[in-house]
CSV table of C-alpha atoms in Angstrom, one decimal:
chain,number,residue,atom,x,y,z
A,269,MET,CA,116.0,82.0,56.4
A,270,VAL,CA,119.3,82.0,58.4
A,271,ALA,CA,121.3,83.2,55.3
A,272,LEU,CA,118.8,85.8,54.5
A,273,ALA,CA,118.7,87.0,58.1
A,274,ARG,CA,122.5,87.3,58.2
A,275,ALA,CA,122.5,89.3,54.9
A,276,LEU,CA,119.9,91.6,56.2
A,277,ARG,CA,121.8,92.3,59.4
A,278,LYS,CA,125.0,93.1,57.5
A,279,SER,CA,123.0,95.5,55.3
A,280,PHE,CA,121.4,97.2,58.2
A,281,VAL,CA,124.8,97.9,59.8
A,282,GLU,CA,126.0,99.4,56.5
A,283,LEU,CA,122.9,101.5,56.2
A,284,GLY,CA,123.6,103.3,59.5
A,285,PRO,CA,122.0,104.1,62.9
A,286,THR,CA,118.3,104.2,61.8
A,287,PHE,CA,118.5,100.7,60.4
A,288,VAL,CA,120.6,99.5,63.3
A,289,LYS,CA,117.8,100.8,65.6
A,290,LEU,CA,115.2,99.0,63.5
A,291,GLY,CA,117.2,95.8,63.7
A,292,GLN,CA,117.3,96.2,67.5
A,293,LEU,CA,113.5,96.5,67.4
A,294,VAL,CA,113.3,93.2,65.5
A,295,ALA,CA,115.7,91.5,67.9
A,296,SER,CA,113.6,92.6,70.8
A,297,SER,CA,110.2,91.6,69.4
A,298,PRO,CA,109.8,87.8,69.7
A,299,GLY,CA,106.6,86.5,68.4
A,300,ILE,CA,106.2,89.3,65.8
A,301,PHE,CA,109.2,88.5,63.5
A,302,PRO,CA,110.6,85.0,62.6
A,303,ALA,CA,112.8,83.5,65.2
A,304,ALA,CA,115.8,83.2,62.9
A,305,LEU,CA,115.6,87.0,62.2
A,306,CYS,CA,115.3,87.8,65.9
A,307,ASP,CA,118.3,85.6,66.7
A,308,GLU,CA,120.5,87.1,64.0
A,309,PHE,CA,119.6,90.7,64.8
A,310,ARG,CA,120.4,90.2,68.5
A,311,GLN,CA,124.0,90.9,67.4
A,312,LEU,CA,122.9,94.5,66.8
A,313,LEU,CA,122.2,94.9,70.6
A,314,ASP,CA,125.9,95.0,71.3
A,315,ASP,CA,127.9,98.3,71.5
A,316,VAL,CA,128.7,100.2,68.3
A,317,PRO,CA,131.8,102.3,67.6
A,318,PRO,CA,131.9,105.5,69.6
A,319,GLU,CA,132.2,109.1,68.2
A,320,ARG,CA,135.6,110.9,68.3
A,321,PRO,CA,136.4,112.8,71.5
A,322,SER,CA,136.5,116.1,69.5
A,323,THR,CA,133.0,115.5,68.1
A,324,VAL,CA,131.7,114.7,71.6
A,325,ARG,CA,133.2,117.9,73.0
A,326,ARG,CA,131.5,120.0,70.3
A,327,VAL,CA,128.1,118.4,70.8
A,328,VAL,CA,128.3,118.9,74.6
A,329,GLU,CA,129.5,122.5,74.4
A,330,GLU,CA,126.8,123.4,71.8
A,331,GLY,CA,124.1,121.6,73.7
A,332,LEU,CA,124.8,123.1,77.1
A,333,GLY,CA,126.1,126.5,75.9
A,334,ALA,CA,129.4,126.6,77.8
A,335,PRO,CA,133.0,125.3,77.4
A,336,MET,CA,133.7,121.9,78.7
A,337,GLY,CA,136.0,123.2,81.5
A,338,ARG,CA,133.3,125.4,82.9
A,339,LEU,CA,130.8,122.5,82.8
A,340,PHE,CA,132.9,119.7,84.3
A,341,ALA,CA,135.8,119.3,86.6
A,342,SER,CA,136.7,116.2,84.7
A,343,PHE,CA,135.3,114.3,81.7
A,344,GLU,CA,136.3,110.8,80.6
A,345,GLU,CA,136.7,110.8,76.8
A,346,ARG,CA,136.3,107.0,76.6
A,347,PRO,CA,132.5,106.3,76.8
A,348,ARG,CA,131.1,103.8,79.2
A,349,ALA,CA,128.6,102.7,76.6
A,350,ALA,CA,127.9,103.5,72.9
A,351,ALA,CA,124.7,102.8,71.1
A,352,SER,CA,123.1,103.8,67.8
A,353,ILE,CA,121.5,106.9,69.1
A,354,ALA,CA,123.8,108.1,71.8
A,355,GLN,CA,126.8,107.3,74.0
A,356,VAL,CA,127.4,107.8,77.7
A,357,HIS,CA,130.5,109.2,79.4
A,358,ARG,CA,131.4,109.5,83.1
A,359,ALA,CA,132.3,113.0,84.4
A,360,ARG,CA,132.6,115.0,87.6
A,361,LEU,CA,131.0,118.4,88.4
A,362,HIS,CA,132.8,121.2,90.1
A,363,ASP,CA,130.9,120.5,93.3
A,364,GLY,CA,132.3,117.0,93.3
A,365,ARG,CA,129.3,115.0,92.2
A,366,LYS,CA,129.9,112.2,89.8
A,367,VAL,CA,127.6,112.3,86.7
A,368,ALA,CA,126.7,110.4,83.6
A,369,VAL,CA,126.7,112.4,80.4
A,370,LYS,CA,124.5,111.1,77.6
A,371,VAL,CA,125.5,112.6,74.2
A,372,ARG,CA,123.4,112.1,71.0
A,373,ARG,CA,125.4,111.4,67.9
A,374,PRO,CA,125.8,114.5,65.7
A,375,GLY,CA,123.9,115.0,62.5
A,376,LEU,CA,121.5,112.2,63.5
A,377,ARG,CA,118.2,113.9,63.1
A,378,GLY,CA,118.6,114.8,59.4
A,379,ARG,CA,120.0,111.4,58.5
A,380,VAL,CA,117.3,109.6,60.5
A,381,GLU,CA,114.5,111.6,58.7
A,382,ARG,CA,116.0,110.6,55.3
A,383,ASP,CA,116.3,107.0,56.4
A,384,LEU,CA,112.7,107.0,57.7
A,385,ARG,CA,111.4,108.1,54.3
A,386,LEU,CA,113.3,105.4,52.7
A,387,LEU,CA,112.0,102.9,55.2
A,388,LYS,CA,108.4,103.8,54.4
A,389,LEU,CA,109.1,103.3,50.7
A,390,PHE,CA,110.4,99.8,51.4
A,391,ALA,CA,107.4,99.0,53.7
A,392,LEU,CA,104.7,99.6,51.1
A,393,PRO,CA,105.7,96.8,48.6
A,394,LEU,CA,106.5,94.5,51.5
A,395,GLU,CA,102.9,94.9,52.8
A,396,ARG,CA,101.6,94.0,49.3
A,397,ALA,CA,104.0,91.0,48.9
A,398,GLY,CA,101.8,88.3,50.5
A,399,SER,CA,100.2,87.0,53.6
A,400,LEU,CA,103.3,87.6,55.8
A,401,GLY,CA,103.3,91.3,54.8
A,402,ARG,CA,99.6,91.6,55.5
A,403,THR,CA,100.0,89.9,58.8
A,404,ILE,CA,102.8,92.0,60.3
A,405,SER,CA,101.8,95.2,58.5
A,406,PRO,CA,105.2,96.8,57.7
A,407,VAL,CA,103.7,100.2,57.0
A,408,ALA,CA,102.2,100.4,60.4
A,409,ILE,CA,105.4,99.2,62.0
A,410,ALA,CA,107.5,101.7,60.0
A,411,GLU,CA,105.2,104.6,61.1
A,412,ASP,CA,105.2,103.6,64.7
A,413,PHE,CA,109.0,103.1,64.6
A,414,ALA,CA,109.4,106.6,63.1
A,415,THR,CA,107.3,108.2,65.8
A,416,ARG,CA,109.1,106.5,68.6
A,417,LEU,CA,112.6,107.1,67.2
A,418,ARG,CA,111.9,110.9,66.9
A,419,VAL,CA,110.9,110.9,70.6
A,420,GLU,CA,114.0,108.9,71.6
A,421,MET,CA,116.3,111.4,69.8
A,422,ASP,CA,115.1,114.2,72.1
A,423,LEU,CA,116.9,113.8,75.4
A,424,ARG,CA,114.7,116.4,77.0
A,425,ILE,CA,111.8,114.1,76.7
A,426,GLU,CA,113.9,111.3,78.2
A,427,ALA,CA,114.7,113.5,81.2
A,428,ARG,CA,111.0,114.3,81.8
A,429,ARG,CA,109.9,110.7,81.6
A,430,MET,CA,112.8,109.6,83.8
A,431,ALA,CA,111.7,112.1,86.5
A,432,GLU,CA,108.0,111.0,86.2
A,433,PHE,CA,108.9,107.3,86.4
A,434,GLY,CA,111.0,108.0,89.6
A,435,ARG,CA,108.2,110.0,91.2
A,436,ASN,CA,105.7,107.3,90.5
A,437,LEU,CA,108.0,104.6,91.8
A,438,HIS,CA,108.9,106.4,95.1
A,439,ALA,CA,105.5,107.9,95.9
A,440,GLY,CA,104.7,107.5,99.5
A,441,GLY,CA,108.2,106.1,100.2
A,442,GLY,CA,107.7,103.0,98.1
A,443,ASN,CA,110.4,100.9,96.4
A,444,PRO,CA,113.3,102.2,98.5
A,445,ARG,CA,115.8,99.8,97.0
A,446,ILE,CA,115.1,100.8,93.4
A,447,GLN,CA,117.2,103.8,92.1
A,448,VAL,CA,116.4,106.0,89.2
A,449,PRO,CA,119.0,108.6,88.0
A,450,GLU,CA,118.1,112.2,88.4
A,451,ALA,CA,118.7,114.8,85.7
A,452,ILE,CA,121.0,117.7,86.8
A,453,ASP,CA,119.2,121.1,86.7
A,454,GLY,CA,120.3,123.3,83.8
A,455,MET,CA,122.3,120.5,82.1
A,456,VAL,CA,119.7,119.0,79.8
A,457,SER,CA,119.2,119.8,76.1
A,458,GLU,CA,117.9,118.0,73.0
A,459,ALA,CA,121.3,116.4,72.4
A,460,VAL,CA,122.8,116.2,75.9
A,461,LEU,CA,121.5,114.8,79.2
A,462,VAL,CA,123.6,115.1,82.4
A,463,MET,CA,122.3,112.9,85.2
A,464,SER,CA,123.4,111.4,88.5
A,465,TYR,CA,125.9,108.6,88.1
A,466,VAL,CA,125.2,105.0,89.2
A,467,ASP,CA,128.1,102.9,90.6
A,468,GLY,CA,127.6,99.2,90.0
A,469,ASP,CA,127.5,96.3,87.6
A,470,PRO,CA,124.9,95.1,85.1
A,471,ILE,CA,122.8,92.5,86.9
A,472,ASP,CA,124.1,89.5,84.9
A,473,VAL,CA,127.7,90.5,85.6
A,474,ALA,CA,126.8,91.0,89.3
A,475,ALA,CA,125.2,87.6,89.5
A,476,ARG,CA,128.5,86.0,88.3
A,477,ARG,CA,130.6,88.2,90.5
A,478,PHE,CA,128.7,88.1,93.8
A,479,GLY,CA,126.6,85.0,93.4
A,480,SER,CA,122.9,84.6,92.4
A,481,GLU,CA,121.7,84.7,96.0
A,482,ALA,CA,123.1,88.2,96.5
A,483,VAL,CA,121.1,89.7,93.6
A,484,PHE,CA,118.0,87.6,93.5
A,485,ASP,CA,115.9,89.3,96.2
A,486,VAL,CA,116.6,92.8,95.0
A,487,GLY,CA,116.1,91.7,91.4
A,488,MET,CA,112.6,90.5,92.3
A,489,ALA,CA,112.0,93.9,94.0
A,490,ALA,CA,112.9,95.5,90.7
A,491,MET,CA,110.4,93.4,88.8
A,492,ARG,CA,107.6,94.2,91.2
A,493,ALA,CA,108.5,97.9,90.9
A,494,TRP,CA,108.4,97.6,87.1
A,495,LEU,CA,105.0,95.8,87.2
A,496,GLU,CA,103.7,98.5,89.5
A,497,SER,CA,104.8,101.3,87.2
A,498,ALA,CA,103.2,99.6,84.2
A,499,LEU,CA,100.0,98.2,85.5
A,500,ARG,CA,99.2,100.8,88.2
A,501,HIS,CA,100.7,104.0,87.0
A,502,GLY,CA,100.6,103.3,83.3
A,503,LEU,CA,104.2,104.6,82.5
A,504,PHE,CA,106.9,101.9,82.2
A,505,HIS,CA,110.4,101.4,81.1
A,506,GLY,CA,110.2,99.8,77.7
A,507,ASP,CA,113.8,98.7,77.3
A,508,VAL,CA,114.8,96.8,80.5
A,509,HIS,CA,117.6,94.4,79.6
A,510,ALA,CA,120.8,93.3,81.5
A,511,ALA,CA,122.8,96.4,80.5
A,512,ASN,CA,120.0,98.7,81.9
A,513,ILE,CA,119.6,96.9,85.2
A,514,PHE,CA,122.5,97.7,87.6
A,515,TYR,CA,123.3,96.1,90.9
A,516,THR,CA,124.7,99.0,92.8
A,517,THR,CA,127.6,99.2,95.2
A,518,THR,CA,125.1,99.8,98.0
A,519,GLY,CA,123.2,96.5,97.2
A,520,ASP,CA,120.3,98.2,95.5
A,521,ILE,CA,119.0,98.0,91.9
A,522,ALA,CA,119.1,101.0,89.5
A,523,LEU,CA,117.1,101.2,86.2
A,524,LEU,CA,118.9,103.1,83.4
A,525,ASP,CA,118.2,104.5,79.9
A,526,PHE,CA,114.7,105.8,79.7
A,527,GLY,CA,114.8,106.5,75.9
A,528,ILE,CA,112.1,103.9,75.2
A,529,MET,CA,109.0,104.2,77.4
A,530,GLY,CA,105.6,102.6,77.2
A,531,GLU,CA,102.3,104.1,78.3
A,532,LEU,CA,99.2,102.1,79.2
A,533,ASP,CA,96.0,104.1,79.5
A,534,PRO,CA,93.3,102.9,82.0
A,535,ARG,CA,91.4,101.1,79.2
A,536,LEU,CA,94.5,99.1,78.1
A,537,ARG,CA,95.4,98.3,81.7
A,538,HIS,CA,91.9,97.0,82.3
A,539,VAL,CA,92.2,94.8,79.2
A,540,LEU,CA,95.6,93.4,80.1
A,541,CYS,CA,94.9,92.8,83.7
A,542,GLN,CA,91.3,91.9,83.8
A,543,THR,CA,89.2,91.2,80.7
A,544,LEU,CA,91.9,89.3,78.7
A,545,PRO,CA,92.9,86.9,81.5
A,546,ARG,CA,89.2,86.3,82.4
A,547,ALA,CA,88.4,85.6,78.7
A,548,ILE,CA,91.3,83.2,78.4
A,549,ARG,CA,90.2,81.4,81.5
A,550,ASN,CA,86.6,81.1,80.2
A,551,ALA,CA,87.8,79.8,76.9
A,552,VAL,CA,89.8,77.0,78.5
A,553,LEU,CA,87.4,76.0,81.3
A,554,ARG,CA,84.0,76.7,79.7
A,555,GLY,CA,84.7,76.5,75.9
A,556,ASP,CA,83.6,80.1,75.4
A,557,SER,CA,86.2,81.0,72.7
A,558,ARG,CA,84.3,84.0,71.3
A,559,GLY,CA,85.1,86.1,74.4
A,560,VAL,CA,88.8,86.1,73.7
A,561,GLY,CA,88.2,87.3,70.1
A,562,ALA,CA,86.0,90.0,71.4
A,563,VAL,CA,88.6,91.2,73.9
A,564,LEU,CA,91.4,91.3,71.3
A,565,LEU,CA,89.1,93.1,68.9
A,566,GLU,CA,88.4,95.7,71.7
A,567,ALA,CA,92.1,96.2,72.3
A,568,GLY,CA,93.4,96.2,68.8
A,569,LEU,CA,92.6,97.3,65.3
A,570,SER,CA,91.2,95.0,62.6
A,571,ARG,CA,92.8,95.1,59.2
A,572,GLY,CA,90.0,93.2,57.6
A,573,PRO,CA,87.1,90.8,58.4
A,574,VAL,CA,87.8,88.8,61.6
A,575,ASP,CA,86.2,85.4,62.4
A,576,GLU,CA,85.8,85.9,66.2
A,577,GLU,CA,85.0,82.3,66.9
A,578,ALA,CA,88.0,81.0,65.0
A,579,LEU,CA,90.2,83.6,66.7
A,580,GLY,CA,88.9,82.4,70.1
A,581,ARG,CA,89.4,78.7,69.3
A,582,ASP,CA,93.0,79.3,68.2
A,583,VAL,CA,93.8,81.3,71.4
A,584,ALA,CA,92.1,78.6,73.5
A,585,ALA,CA,94.2,75.9,71.9
A,586,ILE,CA,97.4,77.8,72.5
A,587,VAL,CA,96.5,78.5,76.1
A,588,GLN,CA,95.6,74.8,76.7
A,589,GLN,CA,99.1,73.8,75.3
A,590,HIS,CA,100.6,75.9,78.1
A,591,LEU,CA,98.3,74.7,80.8
A,592,ASP,CA,99.1,71.1,80.0
A,593,ARG,CA,102.5,71.7,81.5
A,594,SER,CA,103.4,71.6,85.2
A,595,LEU,CA,103.2,74.8,87.2
A,596,SER,CA,107.0,75.2,87.2
A,597,GLU,CA,107.1,74.9,83.4
A,598,ILE,CA,104.4,77.4,82.6
A,599,SER,CA,105.7,80.6,81.1
A,600,TYR,CA,103.2,83.4,81.3
A,601,PRO,CA,105.3,85.7,79.1
A,602,ARG,CA,105.5,83.1,76.4
A,603,LEU,CA,101.8,82.5,76.7
A,604,LEU,CA,101.2,86.2,76.2
A,605,ILE,CA,103.4,86.3,73.1
A,606,ASP,CA,101.7,83.2,71.6
A,607,VAL,CA,98.3,84.8,72.2
A,608,PHE,CA,99.4,88.0,70.5
A,609,SER,CA,100.9,86.0,67.6
A,610,VAL,CA,97.5,84.4,67.0
A,611,ALA,CA,95.9,87.8,67.0
A,612,LEU,CA,98.4,89.0,64.4
A,613,HIS,CA,97.7,85.9,62.3
A,614,HIS,CA,94.0,86.9,62.3
A,615,ARG,CA,95.0,90.3,61.0
A,616,LEU,CA,94.6,92.2,64.3
A,617,THR,CA,97.1,95.0,65.1
A,618,LEU,CA,97.6,95.2,68.8
A,619,PRO,CA,98.9,98.2,70.8
A,620,ARG,CA,102.7,98.4,70.7
A,621,GLU,CA,102.6,98.6,74.5
A,622,PHE,CA,101.3,95.0,74.7
A,623,ILE,CA,104.3,93.8,72.8
A,624,LEU,CA,106.6,95.8,75.0
A,625,ILE,CA,105.0,94.4,78.1
A,626,ALA,CA,105.3,90.8,76.8
A,627,ARG,CA,108.9,91.4,75.7
A,628,GLN,CA,109.9,92.7,79.1
A,629,LEU,CA,108.2,89.9,81.0
A,630,VAL,CA,110.2,87.4,78.8
A,631,LEU,CA,113.4,89.2,79.7
A,632,PHE,CA,112.6,89.3,83.4
A,633,GLU,CA,111.8,85.6,83.3
A,634,GLY,CA,115.1,84.8,81.6
A,635,TYR,CA,117.1,86.8,84.2
A,636,SER,CA,115.3,85.2,87.1
A,637,ARG,CA,116.0,81.7,85.7
A,638,MET,CA,119.6,82.7,85.1
A,639,VAL,CA,120.1,83.2,88.9
A,640,ALA,CA,117.5,80.7,90.1
A,641,PRO,CA,116.9,78.0,87.4
A,642,ASP,CA,114.3,76.1,89.4
A,643,LEU,CA,112.1,79.1,90.2
A,644,ASN,CA,109.1,80.2,88.2
A,645,ILE,CA,108.7,83.9,89.1
A,646,PHE,CA,105.2,83.9,87.7
A,647,ALA,CA,104.1,81.5,90.4
A,648,GLU,CA,105.0,84.1,93.0
A,649,PRO,CA,101.7,85.3,94.6
A,650,ASP,CA,102.4,89.1,94.5
A,651,ILE,CA,103.7,88.9,90.9
A,652,VAL,CA,100.5,87.2,89.7
A,653,THR,CA,98.4,89.6,91.7
A,654,TYR,CA,99.8,92.5,89.6
A,655,LEU,CA,99.1,90.5,86.4
A,656,PHE,CA,95.6,89.2,87.3
A,657,GLU,CA,94.2,91.8,89.6
A,658,GLY,CA,90.7,91.1,88.1
A,659,LEU,CA,90.8,87.4,88.9
A,660,ILE,CA,92.7,87.1,92.2
A,661,ASP,CA,92.1,88.6,95.5
A,662,ALA,CA,93.7,88.3,98.9
A,663,ARG,CA,91.6,85.3,99.9
A,664,VAL,CA,92.9,83.1,97.1
A,665,VAL,CA,96.5,84.3,96.7
A,666,ALA,CA,97.8,81.8,99.3
A,667,ARG,CA,96.1,79.0,97.3
A,668,LEU,CA,97.4,80.1,93.9
A,669,PRO,CA,99.7,77.1,93.1
A,670,GLU,CA,96.8,74.8,93.8
A,671,ILE,CA,94.4,76.9,91.7
A,672,LEU,CA,96.7,77.2,88.7
A,673,GLY,CA,97.6,73.5,89.0
A,674,ARG,CA,93.9,72.6,88.8
A,675,VAL,CA,93.2,74.9,85.8
């Protein structure tokens, strides 16, 4: 499997940006794809070669409808970051404001559409190739990937979602230590997005530079804000990793890159926060395994007959394995991923947003343990309150470690 994964990664790089993006999806989806494949494809998360300065200038001038000298007082040709879809440059406006300029790679849309058609042709025989193909449903993955990639290529959509996320986050004066860039009026197009610039370092770099204690509290504030955006407002950042979480020069946290967003409607939020945790608890404590199967069936789509009782038993067994550990060792994100993997094994297709939520929780957990190895952030009362609002109220939050320990 390791040799195959390496060969696939090299092929994806040669095939170009669409397949690099698909590889990044694989790398960021633990529990869906084999671990060896995820590990190998993580190399695709690194920066890719940037476009030539002359090409960037042409895209910016065409996208914003004016010469570069009229748009900016200065523009750094060397990008601050370069990815498969776009790259980001630092610039300064004529009024003195520092800005970040996100520039989509030229000719991308036509090439991506051709690649997506090819990807769907590959997906169909893979789905018919055996039990693994039927389990992970390559056709459904390819169709969802195509839809999301088309959205990500339009930077006008990113600007709107970034603004909505910021409004939700700061409503009523909330989350004052969390920054979200703001798009510059009149400087947004399908291929160019000019936004306020964030001075700082990626959070993992900041932890090494300033010490874990300096970034931990504000990092926890960022996670609470992210959970609030997902589980209360229903719109969340779907690609929060170290390069997109900045520790700013003012000691705050900034979230960057809103190309990948997730949306949870009230029904899915209810399932994720209330009915699923309650069903899992009943399966472990009361032996009622059918409830878990019913909840997963409610949330997902069945690709064939499903034995609800067998599904519930498998989920209950997975949950019990986690609960046999001490409180400090329990990983709620890993538990979620294991539950979702069982659902996939039973031929259920769960909403993409559930996978995004689980993936982000895994990443948050990893960053927290990087700066505070002995801390389990999912034993923090207010974090768990967000996750289990249907099970926990103010009277029992203070006794949470005892309750979880007893379960």
